[in-house]
Amino acid sequence: MADKYNLKNPAVKRILQEGKEMQSNPSDDFMSLPLEENIFEWQFAIRGPRDTEFEGGIYHGRIQLPAEYPFKPPSFMLLTPNGRFETQTKICLSISNHHPEHWQPSWSVRTALVALIAFMPTNPNGALGSLDYKKEERRALAIKSREASPRFGTPERQKLIDEIHEHMLSKAPPVPQLSPSLASEEQPRNEEVEAQVNMQNPEALTAGEGIPDQSGDRIVEEQELLDNANPNPAGEVEASTEIPSGVSSNQLPQKSNTRVQKPDDRLFTLAAIGLTIAIVVLLLKKFIKATEHGPVFMDGS
């Protein structure tokens, strides 16, 4: 697979590292691999989160990595009907290309899949492109998702989808029955959770080496979520994080030598000024009065 790519390209190197790490440290909750003919295209399947109406379901999807990966975020879409997201529709998350301002180069495909699993049972709050099926309907879709993998793309892609489905099905537990308490309880509220994966941050890739978005893809407006990504799974590529320069001493607040006058000092000063003015006024009045009545003579003793 790697023979036809420039291994010195930072994005290619990063993607190959993630693919290798994904295979060396598999998870029972998800599986994802790049296409043989294009490593910027990944197929994935996630298992429905436990203790929810999605439990036991196998949900397939597609990931598109940009030419500037990991400095620009990927895009995601689900292919399996699930009752939470529309299918073949780009999903808007804080880890997706719809919110590049939230993306961090230290995040990875693994981070995104863990976040997506945690996002599924949250309340859509009527967001554009989201689905708000009843729990019984989602449970039925979870059971149906195990029957066969979705049909999508080229024969090469479909072969990979089928292989991933068989692997996930072998690891998936039976679909539990929906209990009355689960059916009646409210869905958890959305929360934005941050996660970082210890990853190397390669330099930006030259433009034009990625794949274009598929025509007709729609942007889904969803509330942002990123939850409980594996912080540093065994064998994962270690990060090379640049430490920001420290703050110089002249940027720190300096102690002022200016004396700050206390409230008591100010009151005393005002009182003294007021008294002085009053004395001056009295003296002026006496002087004016004495002038009106002529010279004033003092008795001698």
Short mmCIF file of N, CA, C and O in Angstrom, two decimals, residues 1 5 15 32-44 61-66 74-77 79 90 109 152-154 157 160 164 209-214 217:
data_model
loop_
_atom_site.label_atom_id
_atom_site.label_comp_id
_atom_site.label_asym_id
_atom_site.label_seq_id
_atom_site.Cartn_x
_atom_site.Cartn_y
_atom_site.Cartn_z
N MET A 1 0.82 -1.21 0.00
CA MET A 1 0.00 0.00 0.00
C MET A 1 0.86 1.26 0.00
O MET A 1 0.57 2.23 -0.67
N TYR A 5 3.15 5.81 -2.45
CA TYR A 5 3.06 7.10 -1.77
C TYR A 5 4.46 7.59 -1.38
O TYR A 5 5.38 6.80 -1.18
N ILE A 15 -0.57 9.06 8.46
CA ILE A 15 -1.68 8.14 8.19
C ILE A 15 -1.23 6.70 8.28
O ILE A 15 -1.92 5.84 8.85
N SER A 32 -11.20 0.33 12.08
CA SER A 32 -11.08 1.27 10.97
C SER A 32 -9.78 1.02 10.22
O SER A 32 -8.74 0.82 10.84
N LEU A 33 -9.86 1.05 8.89
CA LEU A 33 -8.70 0.82 8.04
C LEU A 33 -8.78 1.71 6.81
O LEU A 33 -9.87 1.99 6.31
N PRO A 34 -7.63 2.14 6.29
CA PRO A 34 -7.62 2.90 5.04
C PRO A 34 -7.86 1.99 3.84
O PRO A 34 -7.58 0.79 3.90
N LEU A 35 -8.37 2.57 2.77
CA LEU A 35 -8.55 1.81 1.55
C LEU A 35 -7.20 1.48 0.93
O LEU A 35 -6.24 2.26 1.04
N GLU A 36 -7.13 0.35 0.27
CA GLU A 36 -5.89 -0.07 -0.37
C GLU A 36 -5.49 0.91 -1.47
O GLU A 36 -4.31 1.23 -1.64
N GLU A 37 -6.47 1.40 -2.22
CA GLU A 37 -6.18 2.27 -3.36
C GLU A 37 -6.03 3.73 -2.98
O GLU A 37 -5.58 4.54 -3.78
N ASN A 38 -6.41 4.10 -1.75
CA ASN A 38 -6.33 5.51 -1.34
C ASN A 38 -6.31 5.59 0.18
O ASN A 38 -7.34 5.42 0.83
N ILE A 39 -5.14 5.87 0.75
CA ILE A 39 -5.03 5.87 2.21
C ILE A 39 -5.66 7.10 2.85
O ILE A 39 -5.77 7.18 4.08
N PHE A 40 -6.10 8.06 2.03
CA PHE A 40 -6.82 9.21 2.57
C PHE A 40 -8.30 8.90 2.76
O PHE A 40 -9.04 9.74 3.26
N GLU A 41 -8.73 7.72 2.35
CA GLU A 41 -10.11 7.25 2.55
C GLU A 41 -10.09 6.06 3.51
O GLU A 41 -9.39 5.08 3.28
N TRP A 42 -10.84 6.17 4.60
CA TRP A 42 -10.92 5.10 5.59
C TRP A 42 -12.36 4.60 5.70
O TRP A 42 -13.31 5.38 5.57
N GLN A 43 -12.48 3.33 5.96
CA GLN A 43 -13.77 2.74 6.33
C GLN A 43 -13.72 2.36 7.80
O GLN A 43 -12.67 1.97 8.31
N PHE A 44 -14.85 2.49 8.48
CA PHE A 44 -14.87 2.14 9.90
C PHE A 44 -16.20 1.50 10.25
O PHE A 44 -17.20 1.61 9.52
N GLY A 61 -19.25 3.38 8.65
CA GLY A 61 -19.12 4.76 8.20
C GLY A 61 -17.87 4.96 7.37
O GLY A 61 -17.07 4.04 7.15
N ARG A 62 -17.72 6.17 6.93
CA ARG A 62 -16.63 6.55 6.04
C ARG A 62 -15.91 7.77 6.60
O ARG A 62 -16.53 8.68 7.14
N ILE A 63 -14.60 7.79 6.47
CA ILE A 63 -13.78 8.92 6.91
C ILE A 63 -12.99 9.43 5.71
O ILE A 63 -12.40 8.65 4.97
N GLN A 64 -12.96 10.74 5.53
CA GLN A 64 -12.14 11.37 4.51
C GLN A 64 -11.09 12.24 5.21
O GLN A 64 -11.44 13.15 5.96
N LEU A 65 -9.83 11.95 4.97
CA LEU A 65 -8.74 12.72 5.55
C LEU A 65 -8.28 13.76 4.53
O LEU A 65 -8.05 13.43 3.36
N PRO A 66 -8.11 15.02 4.94
CA PRO A 66 -7.69 16.06 4.00
C PRO A 66 -6.20 15.96 3.68
O PRO A 66 -5.43 15.28 4.37
N PRO A 74 -10.64 15.70 9.62
CA PRO A 74 -11.32 14.84 8.64
C PRO A 74 -12.82 15.08 8.63
O PRO A 74 -13.35 15.84 9.44
N SER A 75 -13.50 14.42 7.71
CA SER A 75 -14.97 14.44 7.68
C SER A 75 -15.47 13.02 7.90
O SER A 75 -14.79 12.04 7.58
N PHE A 76 -16.68 12.91 8.43
CA PHE A 76 -17.25 11.62 8.81
C PHE A 76 -18.68 11.51 8.29
O PHE A 76 -19.41 12.50 8.27
N MET A 77 -19.07 10.30 7.91
CA MET A 77 -20.47 10.02 7.61
C MET A 77 -20.77 8.57 7.97
O MET A 77 -19.90 7.71 7.91
N LEU A 79 -23.06 5.11 7.31
CA LEU A 79 -23.69 4.41 6.19
C LEU A 79 -24.81 3.48 6.65
O LEU A 79 -25.62 3.05 5.85
N LYS A 90 -22.56 14.09 5.92
CA LYS A 90 -21.43 14.50 6.76
C LYS A 90 -21.93 14.98 8.12
O LYS A 90 -22.88 15.75 8.22
N VAL A 109 -7.70 9.35 14.21
CA VAL A 109 -8.88 8.58 13.84
C VAL A 109 -9.41 7.84 15.05
O VAL A 109 -10.63 7.76 15.28
N PHE A 152 -21.95 0.13 -0.42
CA PHE A 152 -21.46 1.48 -0.69
C PHE A 152 -20.14 1.42 -1.44
O PHE A 152 -19.23 0.67 -1.07
N GLY A 153 -20.02 2.24 -2.50
CA GLY A 153 -18.75 2.45 -3.15
C GLY A 153 -18.32 1.35 -4.11
O GLY A 153 -19.10 0.52 -4.57
N THR A 154 -17.03 1.36 -4.37
CA THR A 154 -16.41 0.44 -5.33
C THR A 154 -16.35 -0.98 -4.77
O THR A 154 -16.50 -1.19 -3.55
N ARG A 157 -13.81 -1.16 -2.02
CA ARG A 157 -14.32 -0.61 -0.76
C ARG A 157 -15.31 -1.57 -0.12
O ARG A 157 -15.29 -1.79 1.10
N LEU A 160 -13.69 -4.34 1.79
CA LEU A 160 -13.19 -3.92 3.09
C LEU A 160 -14.34 -3.76 4.08
O LEU A 160 -14.22 -4.15 5.26
N ILE A 164 -14.65 -5.83 7.62
CA ILE A 164 -14.81 -5.15 8.91
C ILE A 164 -16.08 -5.62 9.60
O ILE A 164 -16.11 -5.84 10.83
N GLU A 209 -3.06 16.83 -2.80
CA GLU A 209 -2.77 15.41 -2.70
C GLU A 209 -3.85 14.65 -1.96
O GLU A 209 -3.73 13.45 -1.76
N GLY A 210 -4.88 15.34 -1.50
CA GLY A 210 -5.98 14.66 -0.83
C GLY A 210 -7.05 14.27 -1.84
O GLY A 210 -6.84 14.28 -3.04
N ILE A 211 -8.22 13.92 -1.31
CA ILE A 211 -9.31 13.56 -2.19
C ILE A 211 -10.41 14.58 -2.02
O ILE A 211 -10.62 15.11 -0.94
N PRO A 212 -11.14 14.91 -3.07
CA PRO A 212 -12.21 15.89 -2.97
C PRO A 212 -13.41 15.30 -2.26
O PRO A 212 -13.59 14.08 -2.23
N ASP A 213 -14.26 16.18 -1.70
CA ASP A 213 -15.49 15.73 -1.10
C ASP A 213 -16.40 15.16 -2.17
O ASP A 213 -16.46 15.67 -3.28
N GLN A 214 -17.14 14.10 -1.83
CA GLN A 214 -18.07 13.50 -2.76
C GLN A 214 -19.20 14.47 -3.02
O GLN A 214 -19.76 15.06 -2.12
N ASP A 217 -22.75 15.45 -0.94
CA ASP A 217 -22.64 15.32 0.53
C ASP A 217 -23.23 16.55 1.18
O ASP A 217 -22.98 17.67 0.78
#
